[in-house]
Coordinates of C-alpha atoms in Angstrom, one line a residue:
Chain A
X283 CA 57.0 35.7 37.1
X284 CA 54.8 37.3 39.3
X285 CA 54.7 40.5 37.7
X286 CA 54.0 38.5 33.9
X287 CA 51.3 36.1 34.5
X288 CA 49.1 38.6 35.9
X289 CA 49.4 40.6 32.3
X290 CA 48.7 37.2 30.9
X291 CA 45.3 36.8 29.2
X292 CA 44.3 32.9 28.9
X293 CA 44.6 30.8 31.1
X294 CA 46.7 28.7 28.4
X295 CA 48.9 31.5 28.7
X296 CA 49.7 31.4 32.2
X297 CA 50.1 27.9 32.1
X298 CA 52.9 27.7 29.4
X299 CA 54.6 30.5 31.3
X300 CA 54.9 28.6 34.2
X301 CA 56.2 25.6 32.1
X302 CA 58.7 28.2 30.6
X303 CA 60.0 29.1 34.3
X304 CA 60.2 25.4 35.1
X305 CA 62.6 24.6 32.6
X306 CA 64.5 27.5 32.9
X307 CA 64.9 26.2 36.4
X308 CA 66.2 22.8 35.4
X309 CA 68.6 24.5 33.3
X310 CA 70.0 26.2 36.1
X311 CA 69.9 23.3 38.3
X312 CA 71.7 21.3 35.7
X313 CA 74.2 24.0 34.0
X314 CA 76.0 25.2 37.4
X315 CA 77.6 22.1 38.0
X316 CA 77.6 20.8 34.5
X317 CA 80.9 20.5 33.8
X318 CA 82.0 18.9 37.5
X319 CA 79.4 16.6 37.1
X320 CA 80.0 15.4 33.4
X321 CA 84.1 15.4 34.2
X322 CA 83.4 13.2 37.5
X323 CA 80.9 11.1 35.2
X324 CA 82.8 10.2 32.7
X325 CA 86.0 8.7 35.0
X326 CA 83.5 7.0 37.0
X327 CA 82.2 5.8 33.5
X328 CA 85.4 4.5 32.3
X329 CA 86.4 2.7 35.9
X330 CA 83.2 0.9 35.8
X331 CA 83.8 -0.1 31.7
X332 CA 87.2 -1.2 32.6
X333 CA 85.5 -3.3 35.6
X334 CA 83.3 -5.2 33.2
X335 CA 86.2 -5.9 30.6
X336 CA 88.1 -7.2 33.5
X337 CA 85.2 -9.2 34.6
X338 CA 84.7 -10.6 30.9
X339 CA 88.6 -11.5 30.7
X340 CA 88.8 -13.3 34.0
X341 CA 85.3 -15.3 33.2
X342 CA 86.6 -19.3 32.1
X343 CA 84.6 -19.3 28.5
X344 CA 83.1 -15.7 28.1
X345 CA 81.6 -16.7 24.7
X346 CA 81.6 -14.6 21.7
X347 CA 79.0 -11.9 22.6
X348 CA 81.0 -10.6 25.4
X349 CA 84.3 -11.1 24.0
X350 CA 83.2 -9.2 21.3
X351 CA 81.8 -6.1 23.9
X352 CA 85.5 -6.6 25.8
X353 CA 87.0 -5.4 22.4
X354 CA 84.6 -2.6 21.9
X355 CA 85.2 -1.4 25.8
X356 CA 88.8 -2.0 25.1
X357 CA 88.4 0.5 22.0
X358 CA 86.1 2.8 23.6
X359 CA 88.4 3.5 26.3
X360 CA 91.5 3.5 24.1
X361 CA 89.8 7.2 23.1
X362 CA 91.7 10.1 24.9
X363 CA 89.6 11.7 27.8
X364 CA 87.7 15.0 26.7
X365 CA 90.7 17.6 26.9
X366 CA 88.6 20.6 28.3
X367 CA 86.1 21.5 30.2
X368 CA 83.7 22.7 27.6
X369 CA 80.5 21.0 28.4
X370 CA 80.1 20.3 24.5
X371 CA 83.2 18.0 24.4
X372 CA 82.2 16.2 28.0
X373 CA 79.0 15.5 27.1
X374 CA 80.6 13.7 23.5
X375 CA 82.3 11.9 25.7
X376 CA 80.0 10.9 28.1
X377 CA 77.6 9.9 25.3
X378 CA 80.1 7.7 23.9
X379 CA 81.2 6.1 27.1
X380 CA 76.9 5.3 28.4
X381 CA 76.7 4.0 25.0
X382 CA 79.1 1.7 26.1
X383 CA 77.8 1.3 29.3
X384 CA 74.1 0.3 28.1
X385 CA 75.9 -2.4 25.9
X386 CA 77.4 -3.8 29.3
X387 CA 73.9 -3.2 31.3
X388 CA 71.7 -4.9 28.5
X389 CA 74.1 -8.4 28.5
X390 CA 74.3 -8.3 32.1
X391 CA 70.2 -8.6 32.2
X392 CA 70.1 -10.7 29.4
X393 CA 73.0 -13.4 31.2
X394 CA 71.8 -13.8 34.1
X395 CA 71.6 -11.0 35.8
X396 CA 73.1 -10.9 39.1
X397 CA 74.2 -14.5 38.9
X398 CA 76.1 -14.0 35.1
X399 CA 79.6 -13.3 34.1
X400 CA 79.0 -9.6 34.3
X401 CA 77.6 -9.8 37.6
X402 CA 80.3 -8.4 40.0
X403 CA 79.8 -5.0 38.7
X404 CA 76.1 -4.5 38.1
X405 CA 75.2 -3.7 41.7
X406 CA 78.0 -0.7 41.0
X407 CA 76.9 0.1 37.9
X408 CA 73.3 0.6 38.8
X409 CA 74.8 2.3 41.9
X410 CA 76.2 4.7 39.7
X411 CA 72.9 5.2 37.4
X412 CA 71.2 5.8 40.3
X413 CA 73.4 8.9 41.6
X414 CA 72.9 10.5 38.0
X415 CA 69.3 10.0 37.8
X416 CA 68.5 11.2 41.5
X417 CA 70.8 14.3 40.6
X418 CA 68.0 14.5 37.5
X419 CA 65.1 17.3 37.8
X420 CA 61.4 17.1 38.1
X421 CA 58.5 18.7 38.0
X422 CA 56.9 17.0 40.5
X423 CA 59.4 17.9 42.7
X424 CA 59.2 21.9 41.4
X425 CA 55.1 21.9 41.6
X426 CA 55.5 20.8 45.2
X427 CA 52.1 19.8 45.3
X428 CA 53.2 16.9 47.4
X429 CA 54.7 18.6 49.9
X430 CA 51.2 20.5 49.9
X431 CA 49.0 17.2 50.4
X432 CA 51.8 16.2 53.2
X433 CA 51.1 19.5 55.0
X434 CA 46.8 18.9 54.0
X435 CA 47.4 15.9 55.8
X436 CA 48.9 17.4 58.2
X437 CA 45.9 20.1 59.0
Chain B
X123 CA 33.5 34.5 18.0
X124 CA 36.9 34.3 18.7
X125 CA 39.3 34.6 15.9
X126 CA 40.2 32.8 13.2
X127 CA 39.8 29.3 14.8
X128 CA 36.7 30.2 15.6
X129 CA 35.7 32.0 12.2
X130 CA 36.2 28.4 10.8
X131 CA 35.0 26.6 13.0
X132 CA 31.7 28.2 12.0
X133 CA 32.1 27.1 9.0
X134 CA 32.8 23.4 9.7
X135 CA 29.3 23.6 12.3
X136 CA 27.1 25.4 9.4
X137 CA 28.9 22.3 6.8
X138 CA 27.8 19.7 9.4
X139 CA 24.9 21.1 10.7
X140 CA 22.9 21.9 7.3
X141 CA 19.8 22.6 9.1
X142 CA 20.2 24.7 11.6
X143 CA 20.1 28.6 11.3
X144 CA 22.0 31.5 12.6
X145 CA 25.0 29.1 13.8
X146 CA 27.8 30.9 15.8
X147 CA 30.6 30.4 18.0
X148 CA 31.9 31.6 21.3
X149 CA 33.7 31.4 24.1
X150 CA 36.3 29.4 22.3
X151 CA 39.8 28.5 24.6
X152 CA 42.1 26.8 24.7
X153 CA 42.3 24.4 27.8
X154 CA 45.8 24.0 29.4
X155 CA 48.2 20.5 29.5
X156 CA 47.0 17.9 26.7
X157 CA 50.4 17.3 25.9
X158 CA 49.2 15.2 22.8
X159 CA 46.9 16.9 21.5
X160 CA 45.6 20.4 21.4
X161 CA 42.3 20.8 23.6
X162 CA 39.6 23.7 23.2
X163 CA 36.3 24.4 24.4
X164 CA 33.7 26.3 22.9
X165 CA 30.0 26.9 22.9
X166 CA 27.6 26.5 19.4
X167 CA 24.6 28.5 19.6
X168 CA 21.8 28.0 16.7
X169 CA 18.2 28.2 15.7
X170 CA 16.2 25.0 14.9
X171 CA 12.8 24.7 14.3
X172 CA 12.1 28.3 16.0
X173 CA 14.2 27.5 19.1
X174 CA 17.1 28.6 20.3
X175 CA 20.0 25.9 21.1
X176 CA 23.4 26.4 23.1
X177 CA 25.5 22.9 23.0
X178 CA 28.7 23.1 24.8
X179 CA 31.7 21.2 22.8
X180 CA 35.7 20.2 23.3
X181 CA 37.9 19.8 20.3
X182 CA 40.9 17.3 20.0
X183 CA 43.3 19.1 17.0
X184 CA 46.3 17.0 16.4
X185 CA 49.4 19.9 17.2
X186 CA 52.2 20.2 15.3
X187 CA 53.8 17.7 17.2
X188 CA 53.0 15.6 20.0
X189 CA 54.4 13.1 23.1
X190 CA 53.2 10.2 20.9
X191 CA 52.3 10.0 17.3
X192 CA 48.8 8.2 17.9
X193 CA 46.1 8.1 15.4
X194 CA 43.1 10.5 16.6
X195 CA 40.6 8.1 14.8
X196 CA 41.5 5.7 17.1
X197 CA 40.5 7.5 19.5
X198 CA 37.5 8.4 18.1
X199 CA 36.1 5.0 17.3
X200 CA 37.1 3.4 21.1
X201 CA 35.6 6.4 22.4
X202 CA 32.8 5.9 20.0
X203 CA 32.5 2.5 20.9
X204 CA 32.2 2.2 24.9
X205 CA 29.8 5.2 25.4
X206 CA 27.6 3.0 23.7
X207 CA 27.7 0.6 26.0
X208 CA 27.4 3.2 28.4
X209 CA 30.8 3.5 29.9
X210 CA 31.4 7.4 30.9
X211 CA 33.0 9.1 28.4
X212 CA 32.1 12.6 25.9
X213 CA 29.7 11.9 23.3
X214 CA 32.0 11.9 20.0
X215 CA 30.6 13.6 17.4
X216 CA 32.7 14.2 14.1
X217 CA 36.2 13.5 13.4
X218 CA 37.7 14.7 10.2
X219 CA 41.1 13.2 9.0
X220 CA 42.3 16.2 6.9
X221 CA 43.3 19.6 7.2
X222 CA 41.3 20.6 5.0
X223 CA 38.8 22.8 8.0
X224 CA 40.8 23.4 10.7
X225 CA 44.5 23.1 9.3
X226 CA 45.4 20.1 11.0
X227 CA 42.9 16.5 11.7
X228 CA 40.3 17.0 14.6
X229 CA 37.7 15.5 16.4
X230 CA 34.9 17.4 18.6
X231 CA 32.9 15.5 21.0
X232 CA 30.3 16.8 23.6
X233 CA 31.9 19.3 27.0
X234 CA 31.1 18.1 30.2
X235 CA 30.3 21.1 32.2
X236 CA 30.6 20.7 36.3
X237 CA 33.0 18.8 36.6
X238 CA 37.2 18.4 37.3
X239 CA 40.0 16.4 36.4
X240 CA 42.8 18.2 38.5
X241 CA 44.5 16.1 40.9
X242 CA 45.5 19.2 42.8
X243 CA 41.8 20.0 43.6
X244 CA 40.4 16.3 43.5
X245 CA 42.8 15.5 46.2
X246 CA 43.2 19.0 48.3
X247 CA 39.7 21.0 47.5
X248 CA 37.4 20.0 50.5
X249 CA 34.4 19.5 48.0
X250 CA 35.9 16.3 46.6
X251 CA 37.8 15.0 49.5
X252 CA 34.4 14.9 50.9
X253 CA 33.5 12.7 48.3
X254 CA 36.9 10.9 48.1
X255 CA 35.1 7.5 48.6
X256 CA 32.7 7.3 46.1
X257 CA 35.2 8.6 43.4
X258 CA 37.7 5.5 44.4
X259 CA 34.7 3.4 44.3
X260 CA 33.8 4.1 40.9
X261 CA 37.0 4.4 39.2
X262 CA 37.2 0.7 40.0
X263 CA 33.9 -0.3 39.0
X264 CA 34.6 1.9 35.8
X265 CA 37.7 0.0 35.3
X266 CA 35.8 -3.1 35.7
X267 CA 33.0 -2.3 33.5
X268 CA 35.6 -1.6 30.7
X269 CA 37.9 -4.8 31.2
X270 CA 34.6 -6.5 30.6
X271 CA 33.7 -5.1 27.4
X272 CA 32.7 -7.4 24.5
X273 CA 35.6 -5.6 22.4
X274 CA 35.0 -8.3 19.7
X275 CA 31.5 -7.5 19.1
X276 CA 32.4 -3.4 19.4
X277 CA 34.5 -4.0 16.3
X278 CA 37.7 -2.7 18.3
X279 CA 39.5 -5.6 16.6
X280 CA 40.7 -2.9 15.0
X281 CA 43.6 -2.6 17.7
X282 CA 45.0 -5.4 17.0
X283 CA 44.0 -8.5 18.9
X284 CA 47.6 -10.4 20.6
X285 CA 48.5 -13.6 20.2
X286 CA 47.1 -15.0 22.8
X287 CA 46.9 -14.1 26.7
X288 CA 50.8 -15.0 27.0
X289 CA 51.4 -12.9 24.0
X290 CA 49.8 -9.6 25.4
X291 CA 53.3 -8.6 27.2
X292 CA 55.6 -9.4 24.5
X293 CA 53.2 -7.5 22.5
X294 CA 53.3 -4.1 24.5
X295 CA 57.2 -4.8 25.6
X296 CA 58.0 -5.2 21.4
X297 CA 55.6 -1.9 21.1
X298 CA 57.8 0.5 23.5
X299 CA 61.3 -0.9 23.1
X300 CA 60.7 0.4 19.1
X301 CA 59.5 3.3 20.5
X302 CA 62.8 4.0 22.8
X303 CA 64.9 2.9 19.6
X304 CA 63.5 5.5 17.5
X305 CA 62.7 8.5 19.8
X306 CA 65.7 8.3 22.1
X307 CA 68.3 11.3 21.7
X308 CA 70.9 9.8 23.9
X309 CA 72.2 6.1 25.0
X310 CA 69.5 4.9 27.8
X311 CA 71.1 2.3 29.9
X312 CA 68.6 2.0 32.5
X313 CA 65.5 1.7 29.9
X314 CA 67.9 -0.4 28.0
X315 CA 68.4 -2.8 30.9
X316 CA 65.0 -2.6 31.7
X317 CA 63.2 -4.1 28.8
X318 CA 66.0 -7.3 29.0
X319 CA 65.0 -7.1 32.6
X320 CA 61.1 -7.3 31.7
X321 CA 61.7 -10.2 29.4
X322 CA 63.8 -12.4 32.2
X323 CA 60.9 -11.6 34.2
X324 CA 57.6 -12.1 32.3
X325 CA 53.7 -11.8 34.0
X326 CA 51.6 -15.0 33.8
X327 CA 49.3 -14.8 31.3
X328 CA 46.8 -12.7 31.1
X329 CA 43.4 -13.6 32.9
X330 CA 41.5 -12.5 29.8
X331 CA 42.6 -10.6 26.5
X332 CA 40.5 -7.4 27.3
X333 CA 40.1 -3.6 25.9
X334 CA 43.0 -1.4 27.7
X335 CA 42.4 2.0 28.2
X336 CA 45.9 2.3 29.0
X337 CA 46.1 5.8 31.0
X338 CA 43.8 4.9 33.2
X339 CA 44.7 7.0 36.4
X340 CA 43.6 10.0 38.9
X341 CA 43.9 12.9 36.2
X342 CA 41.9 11.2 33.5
X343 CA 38.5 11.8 34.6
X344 CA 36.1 14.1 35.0
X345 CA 34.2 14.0 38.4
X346 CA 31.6 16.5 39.5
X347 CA 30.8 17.7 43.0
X348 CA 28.9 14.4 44.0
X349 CA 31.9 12.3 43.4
X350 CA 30.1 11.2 40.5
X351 CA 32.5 10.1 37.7
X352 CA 31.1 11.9 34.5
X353 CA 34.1 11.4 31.9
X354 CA 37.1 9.4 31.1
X355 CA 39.3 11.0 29.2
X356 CA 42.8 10.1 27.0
X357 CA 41.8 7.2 25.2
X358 CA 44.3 7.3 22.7
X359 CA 46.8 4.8 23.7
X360 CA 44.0 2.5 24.2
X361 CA 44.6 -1.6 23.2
X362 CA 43.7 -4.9 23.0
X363 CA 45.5 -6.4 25.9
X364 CA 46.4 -7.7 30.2
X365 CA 43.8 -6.4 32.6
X366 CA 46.5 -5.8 34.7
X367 CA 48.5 -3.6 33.0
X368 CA 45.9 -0.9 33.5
X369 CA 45.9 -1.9 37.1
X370 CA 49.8 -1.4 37.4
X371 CA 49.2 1.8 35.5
X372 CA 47.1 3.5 37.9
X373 CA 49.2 2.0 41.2
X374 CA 52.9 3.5 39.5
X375 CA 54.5 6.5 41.6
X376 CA 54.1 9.3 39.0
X377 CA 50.1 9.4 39.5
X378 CA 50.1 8.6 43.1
X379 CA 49.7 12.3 43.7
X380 CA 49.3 12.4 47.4
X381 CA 52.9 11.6 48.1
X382 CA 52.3 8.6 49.8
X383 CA 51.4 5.2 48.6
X384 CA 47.6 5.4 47.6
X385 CA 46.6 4.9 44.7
X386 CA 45.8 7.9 42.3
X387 CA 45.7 9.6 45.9
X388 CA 42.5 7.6 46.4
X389 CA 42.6 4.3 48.0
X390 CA 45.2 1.3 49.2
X391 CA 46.8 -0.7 46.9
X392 CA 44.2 -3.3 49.0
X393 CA 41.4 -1.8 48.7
X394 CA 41.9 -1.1 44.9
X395 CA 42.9 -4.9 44.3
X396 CA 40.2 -6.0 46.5
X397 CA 37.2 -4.1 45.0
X398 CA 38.8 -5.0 41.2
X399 CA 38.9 -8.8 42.0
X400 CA 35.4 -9.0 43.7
X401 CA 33.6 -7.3 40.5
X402 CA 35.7 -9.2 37.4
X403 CA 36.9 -12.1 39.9
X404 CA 40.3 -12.0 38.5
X405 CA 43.1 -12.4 40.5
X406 CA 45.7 -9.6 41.3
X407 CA 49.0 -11.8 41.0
X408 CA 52.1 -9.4 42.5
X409 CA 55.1 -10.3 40.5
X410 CA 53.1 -10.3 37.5
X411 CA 51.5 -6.5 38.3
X412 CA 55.6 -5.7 39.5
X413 CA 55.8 -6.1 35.3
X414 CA 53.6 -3.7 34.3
X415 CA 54.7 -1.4 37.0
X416 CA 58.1 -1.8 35.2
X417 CA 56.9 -1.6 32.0
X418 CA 54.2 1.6 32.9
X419 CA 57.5 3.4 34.3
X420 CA 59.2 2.6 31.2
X421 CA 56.2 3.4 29.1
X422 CA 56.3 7.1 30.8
X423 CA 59.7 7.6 29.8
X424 CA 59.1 6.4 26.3
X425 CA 56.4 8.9 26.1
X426 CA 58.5 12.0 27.6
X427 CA 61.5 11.0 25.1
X428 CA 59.3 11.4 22.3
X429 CA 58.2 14.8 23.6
X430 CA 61.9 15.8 24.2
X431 CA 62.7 14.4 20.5
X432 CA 59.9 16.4 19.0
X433 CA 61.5 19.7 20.8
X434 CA 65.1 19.2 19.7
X435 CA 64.2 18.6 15.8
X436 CA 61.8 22.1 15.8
X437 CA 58.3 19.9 15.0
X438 CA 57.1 21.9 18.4
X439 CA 57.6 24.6 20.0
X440 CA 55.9 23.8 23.5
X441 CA 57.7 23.9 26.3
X442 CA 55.8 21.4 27.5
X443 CA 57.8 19.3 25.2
X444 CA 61.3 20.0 26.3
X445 CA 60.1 19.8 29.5
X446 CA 59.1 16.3 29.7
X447 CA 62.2 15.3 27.9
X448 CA 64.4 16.3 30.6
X449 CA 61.7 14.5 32.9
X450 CA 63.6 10.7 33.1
X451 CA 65.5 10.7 36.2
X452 CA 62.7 10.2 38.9
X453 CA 61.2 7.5 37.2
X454 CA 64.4 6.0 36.0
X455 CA 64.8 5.8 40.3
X456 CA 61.8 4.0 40.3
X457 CA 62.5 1.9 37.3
X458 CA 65.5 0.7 39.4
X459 CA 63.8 0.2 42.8
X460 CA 60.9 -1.8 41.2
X461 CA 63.7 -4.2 39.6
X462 CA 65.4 -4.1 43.2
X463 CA 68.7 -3.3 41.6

């Protein structure tokens, strides 16, 4: 990078270079460990679905809205586990099984959060959101110009 | 001049500026970011009335895509509208809605030499930190000045007035969560949860149905070397709506650039609220700003999807784009901790 941007002419240029480098970074970052991460993902995915289903099927009178998402888990998680590692096929999965998820997420907020039927797992659920989106990448972070006003600060 | 862009914008000057003679164009580049809209500046030179004439301009051209499909005249007409009434922003000059000059709509309004809107340098160049003071104090005396904008009598009706100061949230919640639906690529459980979260939760009503800038925030503005705020910029999410949720816009994590807790990198959340509520003398209620902290968070994301989106289906080719779209997870974090989940 250091021996492009100089050859660069416009300042517009330079800039989309270094946007160029940034997500080639987060690429890295995310591609190393893409397949470990997605395979570890997607059980954790399906313990926490089967969590909710069992919470909906011990609740007294669950209603019809989540008895209806306990047969969707129970059909979502009837679908084999990806059988390789290709990233393609445990990312299908994994899109599959958050789509299921954000079903679960959505009635938990709109019953009563905490305090509803699907409470017992939302504090692991969001546990589990939580570890994915910290493992996320940002530019903030990459532009470190936060590190620099802590150090400004500093003197 | 400088190429073809520059060959007809010539041509678009001489069309609009019938009277003038020997009309050219230079220095024309393109200035880096403006992730919504392609930004260039340029200088006009031309004979009138024997003398000679250098104006200094910026041009907004919509791109071939952008982070959020918003309507430049818009824009224009808010923009338009408040320098009137002598709030600081460019003076606009033409906006064209078709292709027909520069390939693709366009506005151009007056440059505003001398001045910065980096937060790197606002925050870190001792010039401004000098002046770090009197740019917080007029950012919220800005602020104020807007909020308090007879938007009725500006004609910004236009934006569509809510139903009401308890139907200002619904109004922006309704707006985003169709945005999500249509620009998200993948399942989103935490903005998902979020917007049922927002509605269990809502903010009182709003003190006062006012005009929202709506990226209101250190990055925004231009300030020149006396802390003097000369511009604010990125009007085009602009609404009818809460004071506050331009208030919880400037406060969220993404813009408070000096890694701590001020705001924009300029002030204390106190200071900010206390300076705010002595010049409009509305109150800062907590839970009700904790919503529009939410909901700016979720906003963000909303808007860095629909960059992401417009990267995956080829309508762009900045990097920029794809680049925001893979942007989610730290304010996702902060979606989270601001719900306390």
């Amino acid at each position: 990078m250091s021996a492009i941007l100089p050859e660069l002419q416009t300042q517009f240029a330079q800039d989309a270079t270094q946007t160029m480098q940034m997500l080639l970074e987060s690429l890295i970052g995310e591609w190393d460990a893409a397949a470990e991460n997605l395979q570890a993902d997607d059980r954790r995915l399906r313990e926490l679905l089967a969590s909710a289903r069992g919470a909906i099927l011990s609740a007294r009178s669950p209603g019809e809205r989540l008895e209806s998402l306990a047969r969707e888990i129970e059909d979502g998680l009837a679908v084999p586990a990806a059988g390789s590692l290709l990233v393609s096929a445990l990312s299908e999965e994994n899109r599959s099984l958050r789509a299921l998820l954000e079903l679960v997420l959505v009635a938990c907020e709109e019953m009563g959060g905490e305090s509803g039927p699907l409470g017992p797992v939302r504090s692991e659920t969001y546990a589990h959101l939580r570890e994915i989106a910290g493992r996320g990448w940002s530019f903030w972070d990459v532009m470190s110009f936060r590190e620099r006003m802590a150090r400004f600060r500093a003197g | 001049m400088d190429g073809i862009l520059g060959q007809k914008l010539e041509a678009y000057l001489r069309a609009k500026l019938p009277q003038v003679e020997q009309l050219s164009v230079s220095k024309l580049w393109r200035i880096p970011g403006g992730a919504s809209r392609e930004t260039w500046a340029f200088d006009a030179l031309w004979q009138e009335g024997g003398k000679q004439t250098s104006h200094g301009f910026i041009l907004r051209r919509d791109p071939d895509a952008s982070v959020l499909e918003t309507e430049r005249d818009l824009e224009f007409r808010v923009m338009e509208a408040v320098w009137s009434q002598g709030v600081p922003v460019p003076k606009m000059h033409w906006l064209e809605q078709d292709g027909a000059w520069l390939d693709r709509p366009f506005f151009v309004m007056d440059r505003i030499d001398g001045c910065e809107t980096s937060p790197q340098r606002l925050l870190m160049e001792p010039r401004y930190v000098r002046v770090q003071q009197a740019i917080a104090r007029q950012f919220t005396q800005i602020l104020a000045r807007i909020h308090a904008l007879d938007w009725k009598a500006l004609g910004l009706d236009f934006l569509g007035v809510p139903p009401g100061p308890a139907g200002c949230a619904e109004m922006e919640l309704a707006k985003w969560q169709a945005i999500v639906d249509r620009e998200a690529l993948e399942p989103q459980p935490v903005l998902r949860a979020a917007f049922a979260w927002l509605r269990r939760h809502p903010p009182r009503p709003a003190q006062g149905v006012v005009l929202v800038h709506a990226d209101y925030r250190t990055g925004n503005f231009l300030v020149d070397e006396q802390g003097e705020i000369k511009g604010v910029l990125d009007w085009e999410m602009a609404h009818l709506g809460d004071p506050l949720e331009d208030i919880a816009w400037a406060c969220i994590r993404p813009w408070r650039w000096a890694g701590d807790e001020r705001v924009g990198g300029l002030m204390t959340r106190d200071e900010f609220y206390r300076a705010y509520s002595e010049l409009t003398g509305l109150e800062i209620d907590d839970e009700s700003l904790r919503f529009w902290e939410v909901l700016g968070n979720v906003k963000l994301a909303a808007i860095f999807l629909t960059g992401g989106r417009s990267f995956c289906e080829g309508r762009t080719a900045s990097v920029m784009m794809a680049l925001l779209g893979r942007n989610t997870g730290r304010l996702e974090l902060e979606i989270m901790d601001l719900m306390e989940v």
